[in-house]
Structures are given as structure tokens and as C-alpha cells.
Amino acid sequence: MAPVTPDHSSSMAQKEEAAAAAAPVSQNGEDLENLDDPEKLKELIELPPFEIVKGERLPVNYFKFQFRNVEYSSGRNKTFLCYVIEVQSKGAQVQASRGYLEDEHATAHAEEAFFNTILPTFDPALQYNVTWYVSSSPCAGCADRIIKTLSKTKNLRLLILVGRLFMWEEPEVQMALKKLKEAGCRLRIMKPQDFEYIWQNFVEQEEGESKAFQPWEDIQENFLYYEEKLADILK
């Protein structure tokens, strides 16, 4: 990937504006021109906005659009959070549950939704190891909520894997990510293998058929790009 030039922010903003103008998007951030299934298209358009959606597997088109680790994220106005919860009891780990949450950025974010709906079910007497696979890194507000939750929930260990860095050039966001690390939250960029794991475990498959994950062309390049940016922020 070419080195970032001083006007990188400006060029990225121009890309976002051009992409937004050129391609119509639904309220869920999908590129409507790339959807071939009329039923899926109807579903996207009719999905009520501003709500937290819970489930075990997310639609293929949502994964391909929302989790793609692009450098600019035009139209991606939702956060998708896939989670794996492991409970530790007497030295043995047993997977307790998995699922996903999605949000609209205009209301409670998926990270907050996890703490509001999933965390209350935890047994204070048990130790929980939680892994999040999130389409983009937390905003400053969500990072603050994560830090406060970890400080008062001593039986929770959290690993966050993200596809993209959200507004990583903003000083407020950079400081929030640093504070996450200081609070003991492990944060890293998703590798191609992590996207494959999501595909296999959190994405809807045709009944009786499991299709192999097909990496997009720049998946490795963009992983390295974001990995470098995160390392610079956290150093």
C-alpha cells in the first residue's frame, strides 16, 4: 500500500463523498445496486430503522458489505458485533453462547446493547472470556462505556477484533483507544482468518450447503494498513 500523504484525510473524504453520491444505499448501509436478490432488497428497505437487532447468524449481504475492511466506509451507518462467550468454571472452559447484535448509529450502539442485554445474564460467581468481532472499532463514547464496565465487572475479560478503525484520525478517538488498552481491553485488527471465522460461524448459509469464504481482493492489504495505524496509535 502506498505511504499516506499529508492530504490523505482530504482524499479519503473525497472518496466517501463520491461513493455516497454514486451509489444509492438503504437505511441499513447496503449498496442497493449490488444486491441481486429482490427479496433481500425488499427486506433491507423495509427493516425498521433505529433498533437493536439480535440473532445467531447475519445475512450474507450484510457481512460482505458491513465487515469489508475498506479504507473508507461510505454508507456503512451500522455497527455489527458478533460475540463469543466462554464461561470458566473450576479451570475448564465451556462455550456458553454466541450471536450477533446490530445497531443504527443514531441510537444505542451495538457495544452498549451487549452490556445492556447480554451482560446482565452473567453469573457473578463465574469468570467470562468474551470475544467481539466488530465491523468497526468503538467510538469514543462506547470506549468510555467499555472502560467503565470492565472496571466494575471483575469477572469479565474482553478481546475486541475490528474490521476497520472508526474515525482513527480524530484525537478524541485515538485517546479513547489508548485508554481501552490501559484498562486491560485487548484490541486488534481482524486478519483474513478472522473474517473467515465470522463467515463460518455467524453468517447465514444455504440449507444443506456451506459455501467457502471468498476473500475480497484487498483484504490482506487493508488488514496491514489498519494494523499499522492501530500500532501507531497505541504505541
Tab-separated table of C-alpha atoms in Angstrom, residues 88-203:
chain	number	residue	atom	x	y	z
A	88	GLN	CA	-14.777	-20.611	33.053
A	89	SER	CA	-15.706	-22.879	35.930
A	90	LYS	CA	-13.238	-24.904	38.005
A	91	GLY	CA	-10.477	-24.480	35.434
A	92	ALA	CA	-12.499	-25.746	32.452
A	93	GLN	CA	-13.800	-23.519	29.670
A	94	VAL	CA	-17.144	-24.257	28.082
A	95	GLN	CA	-18.635	-22.112	25.349
A	96	ALA	CA	-21.809	-20.644	26.765
A	97	SER	CA	-23.253	-18.734	23.825
A	98	ARG	CA	-22.673	-16.829	20.633
A	99	GLY	CA	-24.667	-14.454	18.492
A	100	TYR	CA	-24.635	-11.002	16.945
A	101	LEU	CA	-26.025	-7.545	17.502
A	102	GLU	CA	-26.502	-4.743	15.026
A	103	ASP	CA	-27.441	-1.124	15.507
A	104	GLU	CA	-28.114	2.182	13.883
A	105	HIS	CA	-25.598	4.881	14.807
A	106	ALA	CA	-28.448	7.261	15.659
A	107	THR	CA	-29.361	5.265	18.764
A	108	ALA	CA	-27.687	2.884	21.239
A	109	HIS	CA	-24.612	1.314	19.678
A	110	ALA	CA	-24.051	-2.422	19.495
A	111	GLU	CA	-21.376	-2.278	22.207
A	112	GLU	CA	-23.841	-0.672	24.610
A	113	ALA	CA	-26.517	-3.134	23.566
A	114	PHE	CA	-24.254	-6.013	24.593
A	115	PHE	CA	-23.784	-4.530	28.050
A	116	ASN	CA	-27.492	-3.747	28.392
A	117	THR	CA	-28.899	-7.064	27.170
A	118	ILE	CA	-26.212	-9.766	27.431
A	119	LEU	CA	-24.049	-8.779	30.397
A	120	PRO	CA	-26.937	-8.843	32.929
A	121	THR	CA	-27.255	-12.602	32.338
A	122	PHE	CA	-23.709	-13.252	33.605
A	123	ASP	CA	-23.249	-15.094	36.903
A	124	PRO	CA	-21.011	-13.025	39.238
A	125	ALA	CA	-19.536	-16.267	40.602
A	126	LEU	CA	-18.129	-17.311	37.212
A	127	GLN	CA	-15.327	-15.993	35.014
A	128	TYR	CA	-16.253	-14.910	31.484
A	129	ASN	CA	-13.964	-14.583	28.479
A	130	VAL	CA	-15.736	-12.620	25.764
A	131	THR	CA	-14.585	-12.055	22.196
A	132	TRP	CA	-16.168	-9.423	19.995
A	133	TYR	CA	-15.816	-9.409	16.209
A	134	VAL	CA	-16.919	-5.886	15.303
A	135	SER	CA	-17.266	-4.289	11.878
A	136	SER	CA	-15.508	-1.131	13.140
A	137	SER	CA	-13.727	-0.014	16.287
A	138	PRO	CA	-15.633	1.702	19.119
A	139	CYS	CA	-16.409	5.400	19.064
A	140	ALA	CA	-15.153	7.498	21.984
A	141	GLY	CA	-18.445	7.174	23.848
A	142	CYS	CA	-18.556	3.386	23.536
A	143	ALA	CA	-14.904	3.119	24.514
A	144	ASP	CA	-15.697	5.007	27.715
A	145	ARG	CA	-18.608	2.649	28.429
A	146	ILE	CA	-16.348	-0.376	27.868
A	147	ILE	CA	-13.725	1.007	30.260
A	148	LYS	CA	-16.283	1.692	32.982
A	149	THR	CA	-17.853	-1.749	32.554
A	150	LEU	CA	-14.511	-3.553	32.776
A	151	SER	CA	-13.556	-1.609	35.902
A	152	LYS	CA	-16.637	-2.758	37.795
A	153	THR	CA	-17.057	-6.225	36.237
A	154	LYS	CA	-14.033	-8.078	37.544
A	155	ASN	CA	-15.154	-11.453	36.165
A	156	LEU	CA	-15.092	-10.210	32.555
A	157	ARG	CA	-12.145	-10.370	30.144
A	158	LEU	CA	-12.737	-8.771	26.764
A	159	LEU	CA	-10.970	-9.169	23.419
A	160	ILE	CA	-12.144	-6.897	20.592
A	161	LEU	CA	-11.284	-7.678	16.974
A	162	VAL	CA	-12.287	-4.981	14.486
A	163	GLY	CA	-12.509	-4.900	10.710
A	164	ARG	CA	-11.890	-1.160	10.400
A	165	LEU	CA	-10.788	1.734	12.583
A	166	PHE	CA	-13.600	4.227	13.144
A	167	MET	CA	-12.524	7.857	12.599
A	168	TRP	CA	-8.983	6.921	13.616
A	169	GLU	CA	-7.532	10.309	12.663
A	170	GLU	CA	-9.596	12.115	15.329
A	171	PRO	CA	-7.557	12.872	18.507
A	172	GLU	CA	-10.581	12.034	20.695
A	173	VAL	CA	-10.863	8.578	19.153
A	174	GLN	CA	-7.130	7.942	19.383
A	175	MET	CA	-7.160	8.834	23.075
A	176	ALA	CA	-10.155	6.565	23.641
A	177	LEU	CA	-8.350	3.607	22.043
A	178	LYS	CA	-5.284	4.244	24.211
A	179	LYS	CA	-7.456	4.285	27.323
A	180	LEU	CA	-9.034	0.995	26.275
A	181	LYS	CA	-5.608	-0.601	26.207
A	182	GLU	CA	-4.707	0.910	29.572
A	183	ALA	CA	-7.941	-0.518	31.027
A	184	GLY	CA	-6.871	-4.028	30.043
A	185	CYS	CA	-9.071	-4.396	26.976
A	186	ARG	CA	-7.284	-6.270	24.218
A	187	LEU	CA	-7.844	-4.684	20.814
A	188	ARG	CA	-6.579	-5.850	17.442
A	189	ILE	CA	-7.372	-5.664	13.733
A	190	MET	CA	-9.042	-8.650	12.109
A	191	LYS	CA	-6.832	-10.839	9.956
A	192	PRO	CA	-8.217	-12.596	6.872
A	193	GLN	CA	-8.570	-15.738	9.014
A	194	ASP	CA	-10.845	-13.839	11.402
A	195	PHE	CA	-13.180	-12.832	8.578
A	196	GLU	CA	-13.283	-16.480	7.557
A	197	TYR	CA	-14.195	-17.437	11.124
A	198	ILE	CA	-17.102	-14.974	11.071
A	199	TRP	CA	-18.217	-16.342	7.709
A	200	GLN	CA	-18.259	-19.899	9.016
A	201	ASN	CA	-19.837	-19.208	12.392
A	202	PHE	CA	-22.011	-16.092	12.110
A	203	VAL	CA	-23.200	-15.826	8.501
